[in-house]
């Protein structure tokens, strides 16, 4: 960069900083900032507009800015003044509306533009009147502004303008309606779509129409020689496909397929559109690709997954490309980007068969963790005995063992003997303790001697796995091993014992769980609380009630949930829980209320929470009141609804009010 | 329509919001409501890994479990796209080499020291690419050079330190640079050469954490490409504050091609290079120290 350029940049910086340093309350600030609006640098003008908004005399500022709007030849200053006025809110409304009476049409146009940017519904009438202005540019701007504000009257006026004798006005009206997402009747839009100047806007509106004739017209536009028309058609196709139910989507796809399959080089055009910058065009290209069902587009479709927002459509489209498309993906995994690989792998899960094992195993060699998890699922679906060994090996991978276990379950169902042999070998070779759990489930009492031996293993992870597995095989042996394991020096082994006891249930297990509730290790205590609920140890209810008041929210939440499972939800416990500082405990108590037969004042408890500071607690309280079905709570809910601002809490209140009103 | 989600739990709107707020509080990453589907899909594997049956249970796990911090990092990692590869956005890199490097060579000629920061470096491809470009320019051979990569995810940092990559990461690497800067490392894998690695360091850093940003060295150029897209306006301002603070006066900020600083205040100057638009921390007026 030359020194001269650097010097100029330095001067701009000085002016910019000087404006930022101006005290808005200082005398002369208004003039300083107004002068700044005339600076040659956009950055300085922007800083001046921001500064003006900070001045205390907002009305004086608005008046001064209105005067700048009248400075002919000062385009930069006028635009900066308009920007400042548009950012001033209500205070700018009156002077800007007044400007609509100015004799200069340019000023009236600027005023309409500003009103559009202010976006206040109260100026709808004023803008409707501007639709009758003698100057065409003002009328066009008014139509555009109404497209930003959009009440019912605006929609009617814009629809009426579709018959205007000037194309420019019809165009502005269509754009306004498209911005408001209000489509006129399909036939009316179709007629406009034949006018070259209006075609792109008409396509936008057709995208808002229900599928059918509109889809056919949109797809025909994909044969246009004009690129921008083809792109508008793709955007429309993407818009139309959004949020459709299965039946309507099938209709759209069928119509699109019949038109697109007759257009020469359609596949190449769709491939090109799948790679453009504009995400709306890519969305439409996905719909077109799916309708065509062209397998060769699979890689390009998968690459669209780089845009998170299109993930759902990508998955859907890959499903439409059939087995050939998915085979193409499998062959080219290495060349795809990470998001494309992940989404392609999801699609592959549905494709795989017994012949896919070698390719899937090759993928496991180099794929990233996210992708490997999907590959593991796919291995389970191959139903091939060849997949057993790789999956047993993957049990040792902490991040994949859960998925591998579920995948193994699918193979065990069809190859139990081979699976048993593979798991026994894995345990003998001490591949991973995770194999013990699967082996226990599969081998049953036959493997009990092995489990007993492993319960005395030198490594705690093997002892824990054996104790838990034994409890699934045999109640008696499980209880015996769990009792011994409760005295283990390792917390994970004691946790395994606690889970085993919860699985067994019964008085003896309940008695042991009482000890575990007092364990020195927090994780053991947490597991014990859950186990008490799971095992139905009602004799431990008092212990749990004490824990509801515990400062550790995790313990308190689990205690409330366990008490609900035991059917021991009393008023005292509920009040304790509802007063807990942790809102998760409060929500757990609210969830328990509906099962609280003894808690006759349940409704009163929930009512006390409809004004809670947290939205999720208010929503939970509303749901409970709806479930309890007590009509006397209706006024409270209606009042809460009248003051509720949070969307999710409002939805819960609306549902509850509807239920209690019998609607 | 084929099903890709057999037996998987659906995320309620409430669960979505609780999880989204939790993630935002942790690292400032904002997940918009229309991304619920994406969030659901990305977190399913986490639920599977932990053996949890629904997203409410996952939220409680993130709140209470002893492993909650590690799990929150895993969740954030799943939610953010680590899509990156060597020599990404070649037009920008060309402008960096041909227009910015000569300026930096001149500016730092006295100290013969150059610092660059790859903020949100993911698995390291960008940081190594920058180091390779510096080597390739031949301008800084006997300089004190460091390219520092930071990321929120410890897992990707481990990958970055290993410096081993597969075909996807290399899909845009020119063959001559492939030859010069990589060595074979097994089937379909290569490793970045040691002389490049010697110029690159990595560290864990949450861009939303202003306090720990002091650990990042003062730098001449920041690459922060496709990172701001995850933040809302307030967090972008905060992150820009951090970047500005770590940039030397006159230092450059390079964003992704779809990103800009419009409506984020104007603490940076827009610099029109022939091949790209970049941002620069203004030089201090004469008389003001660093």
PDB file of C-alpha atoms in Angstrom, chain A residues 200 203-204 207 217-223 226-242 260 266 268-276 278-289 292:
ATOM      1  CA  UNK A 200     -39.212 -13.846 -11.632  1.00  0.00           C
ATOM      2  CA  UNK A 203     -42.264 -17.439  -9.734  1.00  0.00           C
ATOM      3  CA  UNK A 204     -41.625 -16.259  -6.182  1.00  0.00           C
ATOM      4  CA  UNK A 207     -43.602 -20.938  -4.789  1.00  0.00           C
ATOM      5  CA  UNK A 217     -45.393 -23.746 -14.287  1.00  0.00           C
ATOM      6  CA  UNK A 218     -42.368 -23.403 -11.995  1.00  0.00           C
ATOM      7  CA  UNK A 219     -40.694 -26.449 -13.520  1.00  0.00           C
ATOM      8  CA  UNK A 220     -41.338 -25.245 -17.044  1.00  0.00           C
ATOM      9  CA  UNK A 221     -39.402 -22.111 -16.152  1.00  0.00           C
ATOM     10  CA  UNK A 222     -36.378 -24.328 -15.525  1.00  0.00           C
ATOM     11  CA  UNK A 223     -36.171 -24.701 -19.296  1.00  0.00           C
ATOM     12  CA  UNK A 226     -32.208 -17.000 -18.895  1.00  0.00           C
ATOM     13  CA  UNK A 227     -30.166 -18.072 -15.894  1.00  0.00           C
ATOM     14  CA  UNK A 228     -31.865 -15.722 -13.421  1.00  0.00           C
ATOM     15  CA  UNK A 229     -35.278 -17.121 -14.395  1.00  0.00           C
ATOM     16  CA  UNK A 230     -34.059 -20.670 -13.891  1.00  0.00           C
ATOM     17  CA  UNK A 231     -32.668 -19.688 -10.494  1.00  0.00           C
ATOM     18  CA  UNK A 232     -35.938 -17.993  -9.526  1.00  0.00           C
ATOM     19  CA  UNK A 233     -37.749 -21.177 -10.504  1.00  0.00           C
ATOM     20  CA  UNK A 234     -35.445 -23.268  -8.301  1.00  0.00           C
ATOM     21  CA  UNK A 235     -36.000 -20.919  -5.366  1.00  0.00           C
ATOM     22  CA  UNK A 236     -39.748 -21.245  -5.935  1.00  0.00           C
ATOM     23  CA  UNK A 237     -39.518 -25.026  -6.080  1.00  0.00           C
ATOM     24  CA  UNK A 238     -37.576 -25.086  -2.818  1.00  0.00           C
ATOM     25  CA  UNK A 239     -40.087 -22.757  -1.165  1.00  0.00           C
ATOM     26  CA  UNK A 240     -43.006 -24.827  -2.348  1.00  0.00           C
ATOM     27  CA  UNK A 241     -41.527 -28.068  -1.010  1.00  0.00           C
ATOM     28  CA  UNK A 242     -40.912 -26.600   2.452  1.00  0.00           C
ATOM     29  CA  UNK A 260     -38.161 -32.034 -15.649  1.00  0.00           C
ATOM     30  CA  UNK A 266     -31.667 -31.018 -16.831  1.00  0.00           C
ATOM     31  CA  UNK A 268     -26.305 -31.116 -15.663  1.00  0.00           C
ATOM     32  CA  UNK A 269     -28.193 -27.930 -14.797  1.00  0.00           C
ATOM     33  CA  UNK A 270     -29.312 -29.323 -11.467  1.00  0.00           C
ATOM     34  CA  UNK A 271     -25.749 -30.428 -10.686  1.00  0.00           C
ATOM     35  CA  UNK A 272     -24.574 -26.892 -11.383  1.00  0.00           C
ATOM     36  CA  UNK A 273     -27.300 -25.395  -9.195  1.00  0.00           C
ATOM     37  CA  UNK A 274     -26.396 -27.701  -6.308  1.00  0.00           C
ATOM     38  CA  UNK A 275     -23.039 -25.942  -6.141  1.00  0.00           C
ATOM     39  CA  UNK A 276     -24.106 -22.279  -6.207  1.00  0.00           C
ATOM     40  CA  UNK A 278     -27.319 -19.042  -2.762  1.00  0.00           C
ATOM     41  CA  UNK A 279     -28.762 -21.502  -0.271  1.00  0.00           C
ATOM     42  CA  UNK A 280     -32.323 -21.003  -1.576  1.00  0.00           C
ATOM     43  CA  UNK A 281     -31.264 -22.088  -5.053  1.00  0.00           C
ATOM     44  CA  UNK A 282     -29.541 -25.130  -3.649  1.00  0.00           C
ATOM     45  CA  UNK A 283     -32.727 -26.013  -1.723  1.00  0.00           C
ATOM     46  CA  UNK A 284     -34.687 -25.941  -4.971  1.00  0.00           C
ATOM     47  CA  UNK A 285     -32.006 -27.908  -6.784  1.00  0.00           C
ATOM     48  CA  UNK A 286     -32.317 -30.635  -4.153  1.00  0.00           C
ATOM     49  CA  UNK A 287     -36.037 -30.892  -4.825  1.00  0.00           C
ATOM     50  CA  UNK A 288     -35.345 -31.090  -8.562  1.00  0.00           C
ATOM     51  CA  UNK A 289     -32.627 -33.712  -8.048  1.00  0.00           C
ATOM     52  CA  UNK A 292     -35.426 -36.601 -11.239  1.00  0.00           C
TER      53      UNK A 292
END
